Amino acid sequence: MAKKKPAGSVRQRILKLLLANVGQVVTREQIQQAARDPKTKKVPENWHQRLSELRTDYGYNIQSNRDTQELKVSEYRLVSATPGPVAGKRVKITAPTWATVLERAGEACQWEEDGRRCGLKAGETDPVGGGTVKLTPDHKTPHSVNPNINADDPDEWQALCGRHQVMKKNFWDHRTGKLNVYAIVQAAAEADKRAVYEFLKSYFGE
Ligand SMILES: [Zn+2]
């Protein structure tokens, strides 16, 4: 499979910084500076999403403190300038199936959080991540878990906005096929975070 070249200037600017510092610690501030729009000097709100995509979509091994204790929170490190393999070949949903999925979804993002649907519709402005919402098909079971994907079964698919596509991808480490517990807790609703917090306190006897 041909490697995709990172498109989009924010992603390219972040990658350029990381490539200039392979094996070195790069801070959140450095990444934000690199991601800034060269004209407006504004830090794009979605810089972290673009950074995540360099991992999930382009195969760059970018470590954070959830990968190694050598890194503190808000520190990152690109391990190698050569990207690794990108998660297995993607099965593409068929056009009629996608039309059915979209119709069932009411043309809105189906991500559920706190018992509530995201519900963002294509063309709307994402109030959290910024940018225009685009809905894309998501296979409910990650490829690393179930490689037998049926492109014609609307029950296997859902419609997600870009922010929730990235969030879901971050829940799975494509290199190990394991759940990324830290990312799940980070994205969880406050009540769930509280429950985890109480569990951890009792687990560590604090
Ligand atoms: Zn969404």
PDB file of C-alpha atoms and ligand atoms in Angstrom:
ATOM      1  CA  MET A   1       0.000   0.000   0.000  1.00  0.00           C
ATOM      2  CA  ALA A   2       1.404   3.383  -0.986  1.00  0.00           C
ATOM      3  CA  LYS A   3       2.156   5.676   1.930  1.00  0.00           C
ATOM      4  CA  LYS A   4      -0.029   8.713   2.093  1.00  0.00           C
ATOM      5  CA  LYS A   5       1.786  12.016   2.295  1.00  0.00           C
ATOM      6  CA  PRO A   6       0.426  14.170   5.088  1.00  0.00           C
ATOM      7  CA  ALA A   7      -1.864  16.667   3.460  1.00  0.00           C
ATOM      8  CA  GLY A   8      -2.925  19.911   5.082  1.00  0.00           C
ATOM      9  CA  SER A   9      -0.564  22.555   6.186  1.00  0.00           C
ATOM     10  CA  VAL A  10      -1.042  22.291   9.952  1.00  0.00           C
ATOM     11  CA  ARG A  11      -0.085  18.626   9.851  1.00  0.00           C
ATOM     12  CA  GLN A  12       2.867  19.367   7.572  1.00  0.00           C
ATOM     13  CA  ARG A  13       4.163  22.106   9.843  1.00  0.00           C
ATOM     14  CA  ILE A  14       3.939  19.840  12.901  1.00  0.00           C
ATOM     15  CA  LEU A  15       5.629  16.989  11.027  1.00  0.00           C
ATOM     16  CA  LYS A  16       8.426  19.304   9.892  1.00  0.00           C
ATOM     17  CA  LEU A  17       9.143  20.243  13.513  1.00  0.00           C
ATOM     18  CA  LEU A  18       9.118  16.600  14.616  1.00  0.00           C
ATOM     19  CA  LEU A  19      11.362  15.518  11.735  1.00  0.00           C
ATOM     20  CA  ALA A  20      13.848  18.221  12.681  1.00  0.00           C
ATOM     21  CA  ASN A  21      13.918  16.772  16.206  1.00  0.00           C
ATOM     22  CA  VAL A  22      13.882  12.993  15.729  1.00  0.00           C
ATOM     23  CA  GLY A  23      14.604  11.256  19.037  1.00  0.00           C
ATOM     24  CA  GLN A  24      14.358  14.564  20.919  1.00  0.00           C
ATOM     25  CA  VAL A  25      11.714  15.804  23.310  1.00  0.00           C
ATOM     26  CA  VAL A  26       9.359  18.309  21.736  1.00  0.00           C
ATOM     27  CA  THR A  27       6.998  20.257  23.989  1.00  0.00           C
ATOM     28  CA  ARG A  28       3.356  21.091  23.509  1.00  0.00           C
ATOM     29  CA  GLU A  29       4.359  24.780  23.230  1.00  0.00           C
ATOM     30  CA  GLN A  30       6.850  24.035  20.446  1.00  0.00           C
ATOM     31  CA  ILE A  31       4.194  22.099  18.550  1.00  0.00           C
ATOM     32  CA  GLN A  32       1.662  24.880  19.001  1.00  0.00           C
ATOM     33  CA  GLN A  33       4.199  27.417  17.743  1.00  0.00           C
ATOM     34  CA  ALA A  34       4.955  25.253  14.699  1.00  0.00           C
ATOM     35  CA  ALA A  35       1.252  24.732  14.014  1.00  0.00           C
ATOM     36  CA  ARG A  36       0.529  28.476  14.000  1.00  0.00           C
ATOM     37  CA  ASP A  37      -0.911  29.949  10.879  1.00  0.00           C
ATOM     38  CA  PRO A  38       2.018  31.775   9.248  1.00  0.00           C
ATOM     39  CA  LYS A  39      -0.231  34.676   8.257  1.00  0.00           C
ATOM     40  CA  THR A  40      -2.593  35.151  11.207  1.00  0.00           C
ATOM     41  CA  LYS A  41      -0.114  33.744  13.814  1.00  0.00           C
ATOM     42  CA  LYS A  42      -3.075  31.983  15.394  1.00  0.00           C
ATOM     43  CA  VAL A  43      -2.615  28.542  16.969  1.00  0.00           C
ATOM     44  CA  PRO A  44      -5.160  26.257  15.301  1.00  0.00           C
ATOM     45  CA  GLU A  45      -7.615  24.755  17.795  1.00  0.00           C
ATOM     46  CA  ASN A  46      -7.317  21.372  16.144  1.00  0.00           C
ATOM     47  CA  TRP A  47      -3.525  21.028  16.383  1.00  0.00           C
ATOM     48  CA  HIS A  48      -3.778  18.022  18.692  1.00  0.00           C
ATOM     49  CA  GLN A  49      -6.104  16.269  16.257  1.00  0.00           C
ATOM     50  CA  ARG A  50      -3.578  16.829  13.456  1.00  0.00           C
ATOM     51  CA  LEU A  51      -0.798  15.457  15.681  1.00  0.00           C
ATOM     52  CA  SER A  52      -2.887  12.350  16.421  1.00  0.00           C
ATOM     53  CA  GLU A  53      -3.492  11.826  12.716  1.00  0.00           C
ATOM     54  CA  LEU A  54       0.256  11.720  12.078  1.00  0.00           C
ATOM     55  CA  ARG A  55       0.235   8.646  14.324  1.00  0.00           C
ATOM     56  CA  THR A  56      -2.989   6.958  13.305  1.00  0.00           C
ATOM     57  CA  ASP A  57      -3.193   7.770   9.604  1.00  0.00           C
ATOM     58  CA  TYR A  58       0.449   8.157   8.622  1.00  0.00           C
ATOM     59  CA  GLY A  59       2.192   5.660  10.894  1.00  0.00           C
ATOM     60  CA  TYR A  60       4.646   8.027  12.600  1.00  0.00           C
ATOM     61  CA  ASN A  61       5.747   6.659  15.966  1.00  0.00           C
ATOM     62  CA  ILE A  62       5.165   9.735  18.096  1.00  0.00           C
ATOM     63  CA  GLN A  63       5.482   8.957  21.778  1.00  0.00           C
ATOM     64  CA  SER A  64       3.805  10.796  24.604  1.00  0.00           C
ATOM     65  CA  ASN A  65       3.912  10.224  28.333  1.00  0.00           C
ATOM     66  CA  ARG A  66       1.380   7.453  27.984  1.00  0.00           C
ATOM     67  CA  ASP A  67       3.928   5.501  25.936  1.00  0.00           C
ATOM     68  CA  THR A  68       6.966   6.082  28.104  1.00  0.00           C
ATOM     69  CA  GLN A  69       7.681   7.446  31.568  1.00  0.00           C
ATOM     70  CA  GLU A  70      10.706   9.236  30.108  1.00  0.00           C
ATOM     71  CA  LEU A  71       8.273  11.848  28.807  1.00  0.00           C
ATOM     72  CA  LYS A  72       6.276  14.217  30.972  1.00  0.00           C
ATOM     73  CA  VAL A  73       2.728  15.297  30.232  1.00  0.00           C
ATOM     74  CA  SER A  74       2.699  17.602  27.172  1.00  0.00           C
ATOM     75  CA  GLU A  75       5.995  16.229  25.884  1.00  0.00           C
ATOM     76  CA  TYR A  76       6.273  14.310  22.637  1.00  0.00           C
ATOM     77  CA  ARG A  77       9.008  12.482  20.772  1.00  0.00           C
ATOM     78  CA  LEU A  78       9.186  11.221  17.214  1.00  0.00           C
ATOM     79  CA  VAL A  79      11.117   7.950  17.455  1.00  0.00           C
ATOM     80  CA  SER A  80      12.055   7.533  13.799  1.00  0.00           C
ATOM     81  CA  ALA A  81      11.848   9.633  10.649  1.00  0.00           C
ATOM     82  CA  THR A  82      10.555   6.571   8.819  1.00  0.00           C
ATOM     83  CA  PRO A  83       6.853   5.947   9.384  1.00  0.00           C
ATOM     84  CA  GLY A  84       5.760   2.441  10.332  1.00  0.00           C
ATOM     85  CA  PRO A  85       3.054   0.453   8.598  1.00  0.00           C
ATOM     86  CA  VAL A  86      -0.364   2.036   8.719  1.00  0.00           C
ATOM     87  CA  ALA A  87      -3.084  -0.196  10.176  1.00  0.00           C
ATOM     88  CA  GLY A  88      -4.285  -2.899   7.803  1.00  0.00           C
ATOM     89  CA  LYS A  89      -5.919  -2.307   4.480  1.00  0.00           C
ATOM     90  CA  ARG A  90      -9.144  -0.440   4.916  1.00  0.00           C
ATOM     91  CA  VAL A  91     -12.369  -1.941   3.686  1.00  0.00           C
ATOM     92  CA  LYS A  92     -14.448   0.767   2.068  1.00  0.00           C
ATOM     93  CA  ILE A  93     -18.160   0.917   2.641  1.00  0.00           C
ATOM     94  CA  THR A  94     -20.250   0.670  -0.523  1.00  0.00           C
ATOM     95  CA  ALA A  95     -22.071   3.814  -1.646  1.00  0.00           C
ATOM     96  CA  PRO A  96     -25.617   2.396  -1.163  1.00  0.00           C
ATOM     97  CA  THR A  97     -24.725   1.114   2.325  1.00  0.00           C
ATOM     98  CA  TRP A  98     -23.293   4.501   3.309  1.00  0.00           C
ATOM     99  CA  ALA A  99     -26.483   6.157   2.074  1.00  0.00           C
ATOM    100  CA  THR A 100     -28.505   3.818   4.335  1.00  0.00           C
ATOM    101  CA  VAL A 101     -26.218   4.459   7.322  1.00  0.00           C
ATOM    102  CA  LEU A 102     -26.515   8.225   6.844  1.00  0.00           C
ATOM    103  CA  GLU A 103     -30.272   8.062   6.540  1.00  0.00           C
ATOM    104  CA  ARG A 104     -30.607   5.951   9.706  1.00  0.00           C
ATOM    105  CA  ALA A 105     -28.277   8.358  11.511  1.00  0.00           C
ATOM    106  CA  GLY A 106     -30.480  11.289  10.574  1.00  0.00           C
ATOM    107  CA  GLU A 107     -27.448  12.695   8.728  1.00  0.00           C
ATOM    108  CA  ALA A 108     -25.745  13.385  12.083  1.00  0.00           C
ATOM    109  CA  CYS A 109     -22.727  12.112  14.024  1.00  0.00           C
ATOM    110  CA  GLN A 110     -23.693   9.003  16.015  1.00  0.00           C
ATOM    111  CA  TRP A 111     -20.995   9.237  18.689  1.00  0.00           C
ATOM    112  CA  GLU A 112     -22.505   8.832  22.154  1.00  0.00           C
ATOM    113  CA  GLU A 113     -21.085  10.408  25.251  1.00  0.00           C
ATOM    114  CA  ASP A 114     -22.768  10.759  28.606  1.00  0.00           C
ATOM    115  CA  GLY A 115     -25.853   9.105  27.084  1.00  0.00           C
ATOM    116  CA  ARG A 116     -26.108  11.900  24.530  1.00  0.00           C
ATOM    117  CA  ARG A 117     -25.444  11.819  20.843  1.00  0.00           C
ATOM    118  CA  CYS A 118     -22.916  14.198  19.324  1.00  0.00           C
ATOM    119  CA  GLY A 119     -25.508  14.942  16.630  1.00  0.00           C
ATOM    120  CA  LEU A 120     -23.352  17.315  14.585  1.00  0.00           C
ATOM    121  CA  LYS A 121     -24.475  17.511  10.980  1.00  0.00           C
ATOM    122  CA  ALA A 122     -22.370  17.848   7.859  1.00  0.00           C
ATOM    123  CA  GLY A 123     -21.606  21.475   7.056  1.00  0.00           C
ATOM    124  CA  GLU A 124     -22.146  22.698  10.625  1.00  0.00           C
ATOM    125  CA  THR A 125     -19.308  24.260  12.603  1.00  0.00           C
ATOM    126  CA  ASP A 126     -17.874  21.993  15.280  1.00  0.00           C
ATOM    127  CA  PRO A 127     -18.197  24.042  18.504  1.00  0.00           C
ATOM    128  CA  VAL A 128     -15.424  22.058  20.218  1.00  0.00           C
ATOM    129  CA  GLY A 129     -12.825  21.229  17.589  1.00  0.00           C
ATOM    130  CA  GLY A 130     -13.553  24.083  15.204  1.00  0.00           C
ATOM    131  CA  GLY A 131     -13.833  23.615  11.468  1.00  0.00           C
ATOM    132  CA  THR A 132     -16.649  22.418   9.262  1.00  0.00           C
ATOM    133  CA  VAL A 133     -18.172  19.053  10.143  1.00  0.00           C
ATOM    134  CA  LYS A 134     -17.771  16.267   7.626  1.00  0.00           C
ATOM    135  CA  LEU A 135     -19.390  12.897   8.320  1.00  0.00           C
ATOM    136  CA  THR A 136     -17.460   9.790   7.327  1.00  0.00           C
ATOM    137  CA  PRO A 137     -18.187   6.068   7.683  1.00  0.00           C
ATOM    138  CA  ASP A 138     -16.757   4.258  10.689  1.00  0.00           C
ATOM    139  CA  HIS A 139     -16.685   0.503  11.100  1.00  0.00           C
ATOM    140  CA  LYS A 140     -18.001  -0.069  14.613  1.00  0.00           C
ATOM    141  CA  THR A 141     -15.463  -2.802  15.397  1.00  0.00           C
ATOM    142  CA  PRO A 142     -11.861  -1.698  14.847  1.00  0.00           C
ATOM    143  CA  HIS A 143      -9.990  -3.442  12.059  1.00  0.00           C
ATOM    144  CA  SER A 144      -7.399  -4.673  14.569  1.00  0.00           C
ATOM    145  CA  VAL A 145     -10.163  -6.568  16.391  1.00  0.00           C
ATOM    146  CA  ASN A 146     -12.287  -7.756  13.491  1.00  0.00           C
ATOM    147  CA  PRO A 147     -10.696  -7.872  10.038  1.00  0.00           C
ATOM    148  CA  ASN A 148     -13.818  -9.497   8.554  1.00  0.00           C
ATOM    149  CA  ILE A 149     -15.653  -6.383   7.532  1.00  0.00           C
ATOM    150  CA  ASN A 150     -18.832  -6.460   5.478  1.00  0.00           C
ATOM    151  CA  ALA A 151     -18.952  -3.395   3.241  1.00  0.00           C
ATOM    152  CA  ASP A 152     -22.637  -4.030   2.475  1.00  0.00           C
ATOM    153  CA  ASP A 153     -24.030  -4.357   6.003  1.00  0.00           C
ATOM    154  CA  PRO A 154     -25.295  -1.031   7.346  1.00  0.00           C
ATOM    155  CA  ASP A 155     -25.513  -2.516  10.861  1.00  0.00           C
ATOM    156  CA  GLU A 156     -21.714  -2.766  10.984  1.00  0.00           C
ATOM    157  CA  TRP A 157     -21.202   0.916  10.240  1.00  0.00           C
ATOM    158  CA  GLN A 158     -21.956   4.296  11.738  1.00  0.00           C
ATOM    159  CA  ALA A 159     -21.553   7.930  10.746  1.00  0.00           C
ATOM    160  CA  LEU A 160     -19.010   9.953  12.729  1.00  0.00           C
ATOM    161  CA  CYS A 161     -17.770  13.533  12.583  1.00  0.00           C
ATOM    162  CA  GLY A 162     -14.025  14.122  12.152  1.00  0.00           C
ATOM    163  CA  ARG A 163     -13.383  14.829  15.813  1.00  0.00           C
ATOM    164  CA  HIS A 164     -15.027  11.599  16.913  1.00  0.00           C
ATOM    165  CA  GLN A 165     -13.282   9.581  14.194  1.00  0.00           C
ATOM    166  CA  VAL A 166      -9.951  10.721  15.640  1.00  0.00           C
ATOM    167  CA  MET A 167     -11.129  10.146  19.191  1.00  0.00           C
ATOM    168  CA  LYS A 168     -12.161   6.600  18.390  1.00  0.00           C
ATOM    169  CA  LYS A 169      -8.886   5.897  16.576  1.00  0.00           C
ATOM    170  CA  ASN A 170      -6.992   7.107  19.616  1.00  0.00           C
ATOM    171  CA  PHE A 171      -8.779   4.517  21.739  1.00  0.00           C
ATOM    172  CA  TRP A 172      -6.912   1.804  19.911  1.00  0.00           C
ATOM    173  CA  ASP A 173      -3.165   1.660  19.541  1.00  0.00           C
ATOM    174  CA  HIS A 174      -2.738   0.624  15.918  1.00  0.00           C
ATOM    175  CA  ARG A 175       0.763  -0.682  16.634  1.00  0.00           C
ATOM    176  CA  THR A 176      -0.284  -3.101  19.370  1.00  0.00           C
ATOM    177  CA  GLY A 177      -4.007  -3.574  18.691  1.00  0.00           C
ATOM    178  CA  LYS A 178      -4.536  -2.855  22.393  1.00  0.00           C
ATOM    179  CA  LEU A 179      -6.945  -0.451  24.004  1.00  0.00           C
ATOM    180  CA  ASN A 180      -5.453   2.907  24.895  1.00  0.00           C
ATOM    181  CA  VAL A 181      -6.877   3.157  28.393  1.00  0.00           C
ATOM    182  CA  TYR A 182      -5.447   6.620  29.043  1.00  0.00           C
ATOM    183  CA  ALA A 183      -7.146   8.107  25.964  1.00  0.00           C
ATOM    184  CA  ILE A 184     -10.441   6.493  26.921  1.00  0.00           C
ATOM    185  CA  VAL A 185     -10.352   7.922  30.439  1.00  0.00           C
ATOM    186  CA  GLN A 186      -9.268  11.302  29.088  1.00  0.00           C
ATOM    187  CA  ALA A 187     -12.288  11.407  26.762  1.00  0.00           C
ATOM    188  CA  ALA A 188     -14.743  10.001  29.296  1.00  0.00           C
ATOM    189  CA  ALA A 189     -17.551  12.018  30.816  1.00  0.00           C
ATOM    190  CA  GLU A 190     -16.948  13.565  34.226  1.00  0.00           C
ATOM    191  CA  ALA A 191     -19.063  10.973  36.071  1.00  0.00           C
ATOM    192  CA  ASP A 192     -17.012   8.159  34.516  1.00  0.00           C
ATOM    193  CA  LYS A 193     -13.744   9.982  35.301  1.00  0.00           C
ATOM    194  CA  ARG A 194     -14.926  10.330  38.905  1.00  0.00           C
ATOM    195  CA  ALA A 195     -15.698   6.598  39.108  1.00  0.00           C
ATOM    196  CA  VAL A 196     -12.233   5.745  37.739  1.00  0.00           C
ATOM    197  CA  TYR A 197     -10.659   8.232  40.165  1.00  0.00           C
ATOM    198  CA  GLU A 198     -12.419   6.631  43.138  1.00  0.00           C
ATOM    199  CA  PHE A 199     -11.365   3.198  41.924  1.00  0.00           C
ATOM    200  CA  LEU A 200      -7.721   4.276  41.552  1.00  0.00           C
ATOM    201  CA  LYS A 201      -7.666   5.880  45.001  1.00  0.00           C
ATOM    202  CA  SER A 202      -8.888   2.653  46.572  1.00  0.00           C
ATOM    203  CA  TYR A 203      -6.584   0.577  44.333  1.00  0.00           C
ATOM    204  CA  PHE A 204      -3.519   2.524  45.469  1.00  0.00           C
ATOM    205  CA  GLY A 205      -4.754   2.736  49.051  1.00  0.00           C
ATOM    206  CA  GLU A 206      -4.889   6.548  49.081  1.00  0.00           C
TER     207      GLU A 206
HETATM  208 ZN    ZN B   1     -19.275  13.793  16.599  1.00  0.00          ZN
END
